[in-house]
């Protein structure tokens, strides 16, 4: 059974724990094995791409079928958590550089999940229902029209409640944490998740401009790469190694932790900027922006975001930047920018930001490659190091493509 197949079995069971709702009815309908829209849903919910990612991460470990089948069965908790994270993460669309009416909702959800994970309090479903009552969450999606069409096919008058998937997000997070037995690793994963919501809360409640140092710190925390890799590495240790001493060595190895931290930063840079800009030298970076300006001059009184929407559309250097301008998502390259700035000054700042981030990326990548090569020579660490390094190579390939392509992001639509 594949990771995705195993996840679907767990997903259908998981729905039994959710309150009765139109959302739950929709999920049961869409997840029925004979539903012709199931493939589309799996792409739009990110499960197809995530199944590919995590299978790729484990590499040669998948050849051990007994252990792999066991891991697939256990791994569903992370996949379900990540699936619902797409929904809560999409709520942050529209918040970068602008005042949005749903910003207080995102902030309130972040506070709620921090409280639940900190003191194991019950999920306050009534409060969650109240704060999300007016959120048009189906429109918060990279492929909103396709998702809405799928819901309409279920029931044209369906009103899917936002509070149900958000409560599922918290429930799946608890399930995932309960799987990791090593106390040090469990605490580290929990802290990484708390850092994610705290960072998002800060971004949502602190007006622009943000400094580049602040954005690097906050944006890297929101990626969830550190807790995800900690989970992947340590679940491998639990299932593939019977010796508690070996499990402990994997769970507590300081150089593995450092490698995971570097991987998190590298994936953040790739997500925001794309591999092309991150590997470019300063002259090439400046030339790419100036060529954009010359090829598509701004219209009189045009805002810089409106200009970038026109100018960067289809330019391979700027796929990631164009996505975040389109959906008003936070981006490292937005450091020290406001929505009202004039285009010439924005262009200069974008060049400076890109150059600085690319320098950090290249230095970190060199250290990452050197450390991973050294650690991989130790037999106990070969698979864990491979999991971590493949997290970076997967996103180097993924984010080289347009965000609207199946091979360019996670929750995207199947081409019609």
mmCIF file of N, CA and C in Angstrom, residues 158-249:
data_model
loop_
_atom_site.group_PDB
_atom_site.id
_atom_site.type_symbol
_atom_site.label_atom_id
_atom_site.label_comp_id
_atom_site.label_asym_id
_atom_site.label_seq_id
_atom_site.Cartn_x
_atom_site.Cartn_y
_atom_site.Cartn_z
ATOM 1 N N UNK A 158 -24.405 24.212 -0.928
ATOM 2 C CA UNK A 158 -23.603 23.806 0.230
ATOM 3 C C UNK A 158 -22.880 24.998 0.852
ATOM 4 N N UNK A 159 -22.897 25.058 2.154
ATOM 5 C CA UNK A 159 -22.168 26.070 2.919
ATOM 6 C C UNK A 159 -21.218 25.329 3.868
ATOM 7 N N UNK A 160 -20.017 25.067 3.401
ATOM 8 C CA UNK A 160 -19.077 24.274 4.192
ATOM 9 C C UNK A 160 -18.502 25.126 5.325
ATOM 10 N N UNK A 161 -18.649 24.645 6.532
ATOM 11 C CA UNK A 161 -18.277 25.395 7.723
ATOM 12 C C UNK A 161 -16.759 25.420 7.898
ATOM 13 N N UNK A 162 -16.201 26.614 8.084
ATOM 14 C CA UNK A 162 -14.744 26.744 8.237
ATOM 15 C C UNK A 162 -14.255 26.153 9.542
ATOM 16 N N UNK A 163 -15.079 26.205 10.596
ATOM 17 C CA UNK A 163 -14.597 25.778 11.901
ATOM 18 C C UNK A 163 -14.365 24.277 11.982
ATOM 19 N N UNK A 164 -15.009 23.505 11.114
ATOM 20 C CA UNK A 164 -14.815 22.052 11.152
ATOM 21 C C UNK A 164 -13.405 21.666 10.698
ATOM 22 N N UNK A 165 -12.941 22.079 9.501
ATOM 23 C CA UNK A 165 -11.564 21.728 9.131
ATOM 24 C C UNK A 165 -10.513 22.353 10.043
ATOM 25 N N UNK A 166 -10.804 23.527 10.625
ATOM 26 C CA UNK A 166 -9.829 24.126 11.535
ATOM 27 C C UNK A 166 -9.748 23.345 12.845
ATOM 28 N N UNK A 167 -10.875 22.842 13.326
ATOM 29 C CA UNK A 167 -10.821 21.977 14.511
ATOM 30 C C UNK A 167 -10.139 20.657 14.168
ATOM 31 N N UNK A 168 -10.351 20.170 12.937
ATOM 32 C CA UNK A 168 -9.660 18.957 12.487
ATOM 33 C C UNK A 168 -8.153 19.184 12.428
ATOM 34 N N UNK A 169 -7.752 20.392 12.065
ATOM 35 C CA UNK A 169 -6.338 20.758 12.039
ATOM 36 C C UNK A 169 -5.704 20.536 13.424
ATOM 37 N N UNK A 170 -6.394 21.010 14.457
ATOM 38 C CA UNK A 170 -5.883 20.872 15.821
ATOM 39 C C UNK A 170 -5.894 19.410 16.252
ATOM 40 N N UNK A 171 -6.966 18.695 15.931
ATOM 41 C CA UNK A 171 -7.086 17.290 16.302
ATOM 42 C C UNK A 171 -5.997 16.446 15.634
ATOM 43 N N UNK A 172 -5.763 16.685 14.341
ATOM 44 C CA UNK A 172 -4.736 15.934 13.613
ATOM 45 C C UNK A 172 -3.341 16.261 14.143
ATOM 46 N N UNK A 173 -3.140 17.493 14.564
ATOM 47 C CA UNK A 173 -1.859 17.886 15.138
ATOM 48 C C UNK A 173 -1.594 17.096 16.422
ATOM 49 N N UNK A 174 -2.595 16.978 17.262
ATOM 50 C CA UNK A 174 -2.452 16.198 18.492
ATOM 51 C C UNK A 174 -2.162 14.723 18.181
ATOM 52 N N UNK A 175 -2.846 14.183 17.186
ATOM 53 C CA UNK A 175 -2.615 12.787 16.797
ATOM 54 C C UNK A 175 -1.170 12.581 16.371
ATOM 55 N N UNK A 176 -0.665 13.494 15.583
ATOM 56 C CA UNK A 176 0.687 13.383 15.080
ATOM 57 C C UNK A 176 1.713 13.444 16.213
ATOM 58 N N UNK A 177 1.514 14.364 17.148
ATOM 59 C CA UNK A 177 2.432 14.487 18.273
ATOM 60 C C UNK A 177 2.421 13.238 19.148
ATOM 61 N N UNK A 178 1.260 12.614 19.279
ATOM 62 C CA UNK A 178 1.145 11.430 20.134
ATOM 63 C C UNK A 178 1.930 10.243 19.602
ATOM 64 N N UNK A 179 2.283 10.274 18.319
ATOM 65 C CA UNK A 179 3.001 9.146 17.728
ATOM 66 C C UNK A 179 4.486 9.114 18.092
ATOM 67 N N UNK A 180 5.078 10.238 18.341
ATOM 68 C CA UNK A 180 6.520 10.309 18.553
ATOM 69 C C UNK A 180 6.824 10.001 20.010
ATOM 70 N N UNK A 181 7.487 8.867 20.231
ATOM 71 C CA UNK A 181 7.672 8.355 21.582
ATOM 72 C C UNK A 181 8.864 8.975 22.300
ATOM 73 N N UNK A 182 9.911 9.356 21.545
ATOM 74 C CA UNK A 182 11.101 9.866 22.207
ATOM 75 C C UNK A 182 10.789 11.235 22.827
ATOM 76 N N UNK A 183 10.990 11.400 24.127
ATOM 77 C CA UNK A 183 10.567 12.645 24.786
ATOM 78 C C UNK A 183 11.276 13.893 24.273
ATOM 79 N N UNK A 184 12.562 13.787 23.966
ATOM 80 C CA UNK A 184 13.301 14.955 23.468
ATOM 81 C C UNK A 184 12.769 15.370 22.106
ATOM 82 N N UNK A 185 12.572 14.386 21.244
ATOM 83 C CA UNK A 185 12.064 14.684 19.907
ATOM 84 C C UNK A 185 10.627 15.200 19.965
ATOM 85 N N UNK A 186 9.803 14.579 20.787
ATOM 86 C CA UNK A 186 8.423 15.020 20.915
ATOM 87 C C UNK A 186 8.358 16.475 21.354
ATOM 88 N N UNK A 187 9.198 16.834 22.328
ATOM 89 C CA UNK A 187 9.219 18.219 22.809
ATOM 90 C C UNK A 187 9.695 19.168 21.719
ATOM 91 N N UNK A 188 10.678 18.725 20.929
ATOM 92 C CA UNK A 188 11.209 19.579 19.868
ATOM 93 C C UNK A 188 10.169 19.788 18.754
ATOM 94 N N UNK A 189 9.460 18.722 18.397
ATOM 95 C CA UNK A 189 8.420 18.852 17.373
ATOM 96 C C UNK A 189 7.300 19.764 17.870
ATOM 97 N N UNK A 190 6.886 19.566 19.113
ATOM 98 C CA UNK A 190 5.844 20.409 19.678
ATOM 99 C C UNK A 190 6.268 21.881 19.662
ATOM 100 N N UNK A 191 7.525 22.132 20.045
ATOM 101 C CA UNK A 191 8.003 23.512 20.061
ATOM 102 C C UNK A 191 8.064 24.094 18.657
ATOM 103 N N UNK A 192 8.479 23.279 17.693
ATOM 104 C CA UNK A 192 8.521 23.754 16.312
ATOM 105 C C UNK A 192 7.147 24.131 15.788
ATOM 106 N N UNK A 193 6.130 23.363 16.186
ATOM 107 C CA UNK A 193 4.760 23.679 15.773
ATOM 108 C C UNK A 193 4.275 24.947 16.465
ATOM 109 N N UNK A 194 4.564 25.063 17.753
ATOM 110 C CA UNK A 194 4.199 26.286 18.462
ATOM 111 C C UNK A 194 4.881 27.499 17.845
ATOM 112 N N UNK A 195 6.151 27.345 17.462
ATOM 113 C CA UNK A 195 6.879 28.444 16.817
ATOM 114 C C UNK A 195 6.206 28.845 15.511
ATOM 115 N N UNK A 196 5.664 27.863 14.786
ATOM 116 C CA UNK A 196 4.991 28.148 13.518
ATOM 117 C C UNK A 196 3.793 29.074 13.729
ATOM 118 N N UNK A 197 2.951 28.746 14.710
ATOM 119 C CA UNK A 197 1.750 29.548 14.928
ATOM 120 C C UNK A 197 2.081 30.892 15.572
ATOM 121 N N UNK A 198 3.078 30.917 16.436
ATOM 122 C CA UNK A 198 3.494 32.191 17.033
ATOM 123 C C UNK A 198 4.055 33.125 15.975
ATOM 124 N N UNK A 199 4.845 32.578 15.051
ATOM 125 C CA UNK A 199 5.420 33.398 13.980
ATOM 126 C C UNK A 199 4.336 33.936 13.060
ATOM 127 N N UNK A 200 3.379 33.082 12.712
ATOM 128 C CA UNK A 200 2.286 33.542 11.856
ATOM 129 C C UNK A 200 1.452 34.605 12.568
ATOM 130 N N UNK A 201 1.259 34.430 13.865
ATOM 131 C CA UNK A 201 0.508 35.422 14.634
ATOM 132 C C UNK A 201 1.228 36.766 14.602
ATOM 133 N N UNK A 202 2.539 36.754 14.748
ATOM 134 C CA UNK A 202 3.314 38.002 14.705
ATOM 135 C C UNK A 202 3.205 38.657 13.334
ATOM 136 N N UNK A 203 3.323 37.868 12.278
ATOM 137 C CA UNK A 203 3.220 38.424 10.931
ATOM 138 C C UNK A 203 1.850 39.048 10.696
ATOM 139 N N UNK A 204 0.814 38.393 11.201
ATOM 140 C CA UNK A 204 -0.555 38.864 10.959
ATOM 141 C C UNK A 204 -0.914 40.098 11.776
ATOM 142 N N UNK A 205 -0.226 40.313 12.875
ATOM 143 C CA UNK A 205 -0.605 41.397 13.779
ATOM 144 C C UNK A 205 0.394 42.548 13.791
ATOM 145 N N UNK A 206 1.471 42.420 13.044
ATOM 146 C CA UNK A 206 2.486 43.474 12.986
ATOM 147 C C UNK A 206 2.447 44.109 11.605
ATOM 148 N N UNK A 207 2.155 45.383 11.501
ATOM 149 C CA UNK A 207 2.040 46.001 10.180
ATOM 150 C C UNK A 207 3.379 46.095 9.460
ATOM 151 N N UNK A 208 3.326 46.065 8.126
ATOM 152 C CA UNK A 208 4.527 46.260 7.313
ATOM 153 C C UNK A 208 4.995 47.709 7.472
ATOM 154 N N UNK A 209 6.301 47.950 7.222
ATOM 155 C CA UNK A 209 7.286 46.989 6.705
ATOM 156 C C UNK A 209 7.929 46.147 7.795
ATOM 157 N N UNK A 210 8.362 44.936 7.385
ATOM 158 C CA UNK A 210 9.135 44.064 8.252
ATOM 159 C C UNK A 210 10.587 44.066 7.772
ATOM 160 N N UNK A 211 11.517 43.998 8.707
ATOM 161 C CA UNK A 211 12.928 43.927 8.319
ATOM 162 C C UNK A 211 13.228 42.555 7.735
ATOM 163 N N UNK A 212 14.310 42.462 6.979
ATOM 164 C CA UNK A 212 14.678 41.181 6.390
ATOM 165 C C UNK A 212 15.039 40.168 7.477
ATOM 166 N N UNK A 213 15.747 40.598 8.506
ATOM 167 C CA UNK A 213 16.092 39.683 9.597
ATOM 168 C C UNK A 213 14.837 39.121 10.250
ATOM 169 N N UNK A 214 13.848 39.984 10.477
ATOM 170 C CA UNK A 214 12.596 39.523 11.084
ATOM 171 C C UNK A 214 11.862 38.548 10.163
ATOM 172 N N UNK A 215 11.815 38.871 8.880
ATOM 173 C CA UNK A 215 11.116 37.987 7.949
ATOM 174 C C UNK A 215 11.804 36.637 7.829
ATOM 175 N N UNK A 216 13.123 36.616 7.804
ATOM 176 C CA UNK A 216 13.840 35.339 7.738
ATOM 177 C C UNK A 216 13.501 34.488 8.955
ATOM 178 N N UNK A 217 13.526 35.098 10.121
ATOM 179 C CA UNK A 217 13.231 34.362 11.356
ATOM 180 C C UNK A 217 11.780 33.882 11.375
ATOM 181 N N UNK A 218 10.850 34.759 11.071
ATOM 182 C CA UNK A 218 9.437 34.417 11.154
ATOM 183 C C UNK A 218 8.992 33.493 10.023
ATOM 184 N N UNK A 219 9.411 33.812 8.821
ATOM 185 C CA UNK A 219 9.004 33.010 7.676
ATOM 186 C C UNK A 219 9.572 31.597 7.739
ATOM 187 N N UNK A 220 10.804 31.466 8.217
ATOM 188 C CA UNK A 220 11.386 30.134 8.351
ATOM 189 C C UNK A 220 10.619 29.315 9.377
ATOM 190 N N UNK A 221 10.197 29.950 10.457
ATOM 191 C CA UNK A 221 9.415 29.236 11.478
ATOM 192 C C UNK A 221 8.064 28.789 10.934
ATOM 193 N N UNK A 222 7.439 29.576 10.058
ATOM 194 C CA UNK A 222 6.104 29.220 9.562
ATOM 195 C C UNK A 222 6.121 28.040 8.594
ATOM 196 N N UNK A 223 7.292 27.653 8.100
ATOM 197 C CA UNK A 223 7.376 26.609 7.076
ATOM 198 C C UNK A 223 7.050 25.214 7.582
ATOM 199 N N UNK A 224 7.208 24.964 8.870
ATOM 200 C CA UNK A 224 7.008 23.638 9.452
ATOM 201 C C UNK A 224 8.016 22.608 8.973
ATOM 202 N N UNK A 225 9.085 23.028 8.334
ATOM 203 C CA UNK A 225 10.079 22.063 7.843
ATOM 204 C C UNK A 225 10.776 21.372 9.013
ATOM 205 N N UNK A 226 11.107 22.123 10.064
ATOM 206 C CA UNK A 226 11.839 21.524 11.182
ATOM 207 C C UNK A 226 11.005 20.444 11.875
ATOM 208 N N UNK A 227 9.766 20.718 12.321
ATOM 209 C CA UNK A 227 9.008 19.630 12.937
ATOM 210 C C UNK A 227 8.682 18.494 11.980
ATOM 211 N N UNK A 228 8.486 18.803 10.697
ATOM 212 C CA UNK A 228 8.200 17.752 9.724
ATOM 213 C C UNK A 228 9.391 16.819 9.563
ATOM 214 N N UNK A 229 10.587 17.365 9.414
ATOM 215 C CA UNK A 229 11.772 16.519 9.269
ATOM 216 C C UNK A 229 12.088 15.780 10.563
ATOM 217 N N UNK A 230 11.906 16.433 11.708
ATOM 218 C CA UNK A 230 12.082 15.730 12.978
ATOM 219 C C UNK A 230 11.151 14.525 13.049
ATOM 220 N N UNK A 231 9.914 14.712 12.640
ATOM 221 C CA UNK A 231 8.945 13.620 12.635
ATOM 222 C C UNK A 231 9.401 12.507 11.693
ATOM 223 N N UNK A 232 9.748 12.860 10.476
ATOM 224 C CA UNK A 232 10.128 11.852 9.470
ATOM 225 C C UNK A 232 11.344 11.047 9.918
ATOM 226 N N UNK A 233 12.349 11.738 10.411
ATOM 227 C CA UNK A 233 13.577 11.067 10.830
ATOM 228 C C UNK A 233 13.313 10.155 12.025
ATOM 229 N N UNK A 234 12.544 10.638 12.984
ATOM 230 C CA UNK A 234 12.351 9.860 14.202
ATOM 231 C C UNK A 234 11.311 8.760 14.047
ATOM 232 N N UNK A 235 10.336 8.929 13.177
ATOM 233 C CA UNK A 235 9.432 7.819 12.899
ATOM 234 C C UNK A 235 10.203 6.695 12.210
ATOM 235 N N UNK A 236 11.114 7.075 11.317
ATOM 236 C CA UNK A 236 12.007 6.070 10.713
ATOM 237 C C UNK A 236 12.784 5.328 11.800
ATOM 238 N N UNK A 237 13.360 6.058 12.762
ATOM 239 C CA UNK A 237 14.115 5.421 13.831
ATOM 240 C C UNK A 237 13.265 4.472 14.650
ATOM 241 N N UNK A 238 12.030 4.876 14.977
ATOM 242 C CA UNK A 238 11.133 4.034 15.765
ATOM 243 C C UNK A 238 10.786 2.734 15.054
ATOM 244 N N UNK A 239 10.569 2.818 13.748
ATOM 245 C CA UNK A 239 10.049 1.659 13.013
ATOM 246 C C UNK A 239 11.164 0.767 12.462
ATOM 247 N N UNK A 240 12.249 1.352 12.007
ATOM 248 C CA UNK A 240 13.297 0.580 11.349
ATOM 249 C C UNK A 240 14.390 0.103 12.307
ATOM 250 N N UNK A 241 14.441 0.654 13.518
ATOM 251 C CA UNK A 241 15.490 0.280 14.474
ATOM 252 C C UNK A 241 14.847 -0.185 15.777
ATOM 253 N N UNK A 242 15.109 -1.462 16.118
ATOM 254 C CA UNK A 242 14.550 -2.022 17.349
ATOM 255 C C UNK A 242 15.372 -1.652 18.578
ATOM 256 N N UNK A 243 16.635 -1.349 18.367
ATOM 257 C CA UNK A 243 17.538 -1.052 19.480
ATOM 258 C C UNK A 243 17.267 0.364 20.007
ATOM 259 N N UNK A 244 16.838 0.509 21.253
ATOM 260 C CA UNK A 244 16.572 1.840 21.809
ATOM 261 C C UNK A 244 17.789 2.753 21.778
ATOM 262 N N UNK A 245 18.986 2.167 21.882
ATOM 263 C CA UNK A 245 20.209 2.982 21.820
ATOM 264 C C UNK A 245 20.351 3.640 20.455
ATOM 265 N N UNK A 246 20.047 2.898 19.408
ATOM 266 C CA UNK A 246 20.109 3.453 18.049
ATOM 267 C C UNK A 246 19.016 4.501 17.847
ATOM 268 N N UNK A 247 17.823 4.217 18.343
ATOM 269 C CA UNK A 247 16.742 5.200 18.246
ATOM 270 C C UNK A 247 17.131 6.506 18.930
ATOM 271 N N UNK A 248 17.749 6.383 20.100
ATOM 272 C CA UNK A 248 18.152 7.564 20.851
ATOM 273 C C UNK A 248 19.255 8.329 20.119
ATOM 274 N N UNK A 249 20.183 7.593 19.512
ATOM 275 C CA UNK A 249 21.276 8.248 18.788
ATOM 276 C C UNK A 249 20.740 9.062 17.613
#
